[in-house]
Amino acid sequence: MLKVHLVILLIILSFLQGIGQENYTDSLRNVIADSPDDSTKVNLLLDLAANYYRTSASEAIALGEEARDLAIKINYQKGLGFAYKTIGLGYLYKNVPLDALLNWQQSLATFQAINHRRGIANILNNIGVIYYNQGDYETAREYSLESLRDADD
């Protein structure tokens, strides 16, 4: 009987979390719709995209592209770097590693241009994962080690 109650409780909690998540994304969409074209809107778009990686990678990519386009328009380089990262993650979840890699290379170049050390280290690690998953362990190791060196700086 205890197992039945536990299962029912887990189902209810899962349902409630789903409702909460839906309310959160709906709220974000409402805030975004009412926001001026500024860095805050870029960040909100990226936050919303992060909610879609696992459930709708295409939606995450579309939101990342919207953030990218706005970041370019307002010259928000940090947001641009994160937008390329977001787009790349969407492609990774869609199992399109070449497109993920291309976006992460653009993210890396953007972070390097503004000397965003944490962004650089993170993207180097992500690129290393792509090479690792493709079986190119030597290149993966090089990117991972470079990521660690940048993280220590």
Short mmCIF file of N, CA, C and O in Angstrom, two decimals, residues 1-17:
data_model
loop_
_atom_site.label_atom_id
_atom_site.label_comp_id
_atom_site.label_asym_id
_atom_site.label_seq_id
_atom_site.Cartn_x
_atom_site.Cartn_y
_atom_site.Cartn_z
N MET A 1 0.82 -1.19 0.00
CA MET A 1 0.00 0.00 0.00
C MET A 1 0.87 1.26 0.00
O MET A 1 0.53 2.23 -0.66
N LEU A 2 1.97 1.21 0.73
CA LEU A 2 2.88 2.35 0.78
C LEU A 2 3.46 2.64 -0.60
O LEU A 2 3.60 3.80 -1.00
N LYS A 3 3.77 1.59 -1.36
CA LYS A 3 4.31 1.77 -2.71
C LYS A 3 3.30 2.46 -3.62
O LYS A 3 3.66 3.33 -4.41
N VAL A 4 2.04 2.09 -3.49
CA VAL A 4 1.00 2.70 -4.31
C VAL A 4 0.89 4.20 -3.99
O VAL A 4 0.82 5.04 -4.89
N HIS A 5 0.92 4.52 -2.70
CA HIS A 5 0.85 5.93 -2.31
C HIS A 5 2.06 6.71 -2.80
O HIS A 5 1.94 7.87 -3.22
N LEU A 6 3.21 6.10 -2.74
CA LEU A 6 4.43 6.74 -3.21
C LEU A 6 4.36 7.02 -4.71
O LEU A 6 4.71 8.10 -5.17
N VAL A 7 3.89 6.05 -5.46
CA VAL A 7 3.76 6.22 -6.91
C VAL A 7 2.77 7.34 -7.22
O VAL A 7 3.02 8.20 -8.07
N ILE A 8 1.64 7.36 -6.53
CA ILE A 8 0.64 8.40 -6.75
C ILE A 8 1.23 9.78 -6.41
O ILE A 8 1.04 10.75 -7.15
N LEU A 9 1.96 9.87 -5.32
CA LEU A 9 2.59 11.13 -4.93
C LEU A 9 3.59 11.60 -6.00
O LEU A 9 3.62 12.78 -6.35
N LEU A 10 4.39 10.68 -6.53
CA LEU A 10 5.36 11.05 -7.57
C LEU A 10 4.66 11.53 -8.83
O LEU A 10 5.11 12.48 -9.48
N ILE A 11 3.56 10.89 -9.18
CA ILE A 11 2.80 11.32 -10.37
C ILE A 11 2.26 12.73 -10.16
O ILE A 11 2.35 13.59 -11.05
N ILE A 12 1.70 12.98 -9.01
CA ILE A 12 1.15 14.31 -8.71
C ILE A 12 2.25 15.37 -8.74
O ILE A 12 2.08 16.44 -9.32
N LEU A 13 3.40 15.07 -8.13
CA LEU A 13 4.50 16.03 -8.12
C LEU A 13 5.01 16.30 -9.53
O LEU A 13 5.32 17.45 -9.87
N SER A 14 5.10 15.27 -10.35
CA SER A 14 5.53 15.45 -11.73
C SER A 14 4.56 16.34 -12.49
O SER A 14 4.96 17.22 -13.25
N PHE A 15 3.29 16.12 -12.27
CA PHE A 15 2.26 16.92 -12.92
C PHE A 15 2.36 18.39 -12.49
O PHE A 15 2.31 19.29 -13.32
N LEU A 16 2.52 18.60 -11.20
CA LEU A 16 2.62 19.97 -10.68
C LEU A 16 3.85 20.68 -11.20
O LEU A 16 3.81 21.87 -11.50
N GLN A 17 4.96 19.94 -11.31
CA GLN A 17 6.18 20.55 -11.84
C GLN A 17 5.96 20.96 -13.29
O GLN A 17 6.39 22.03 -13.71
#
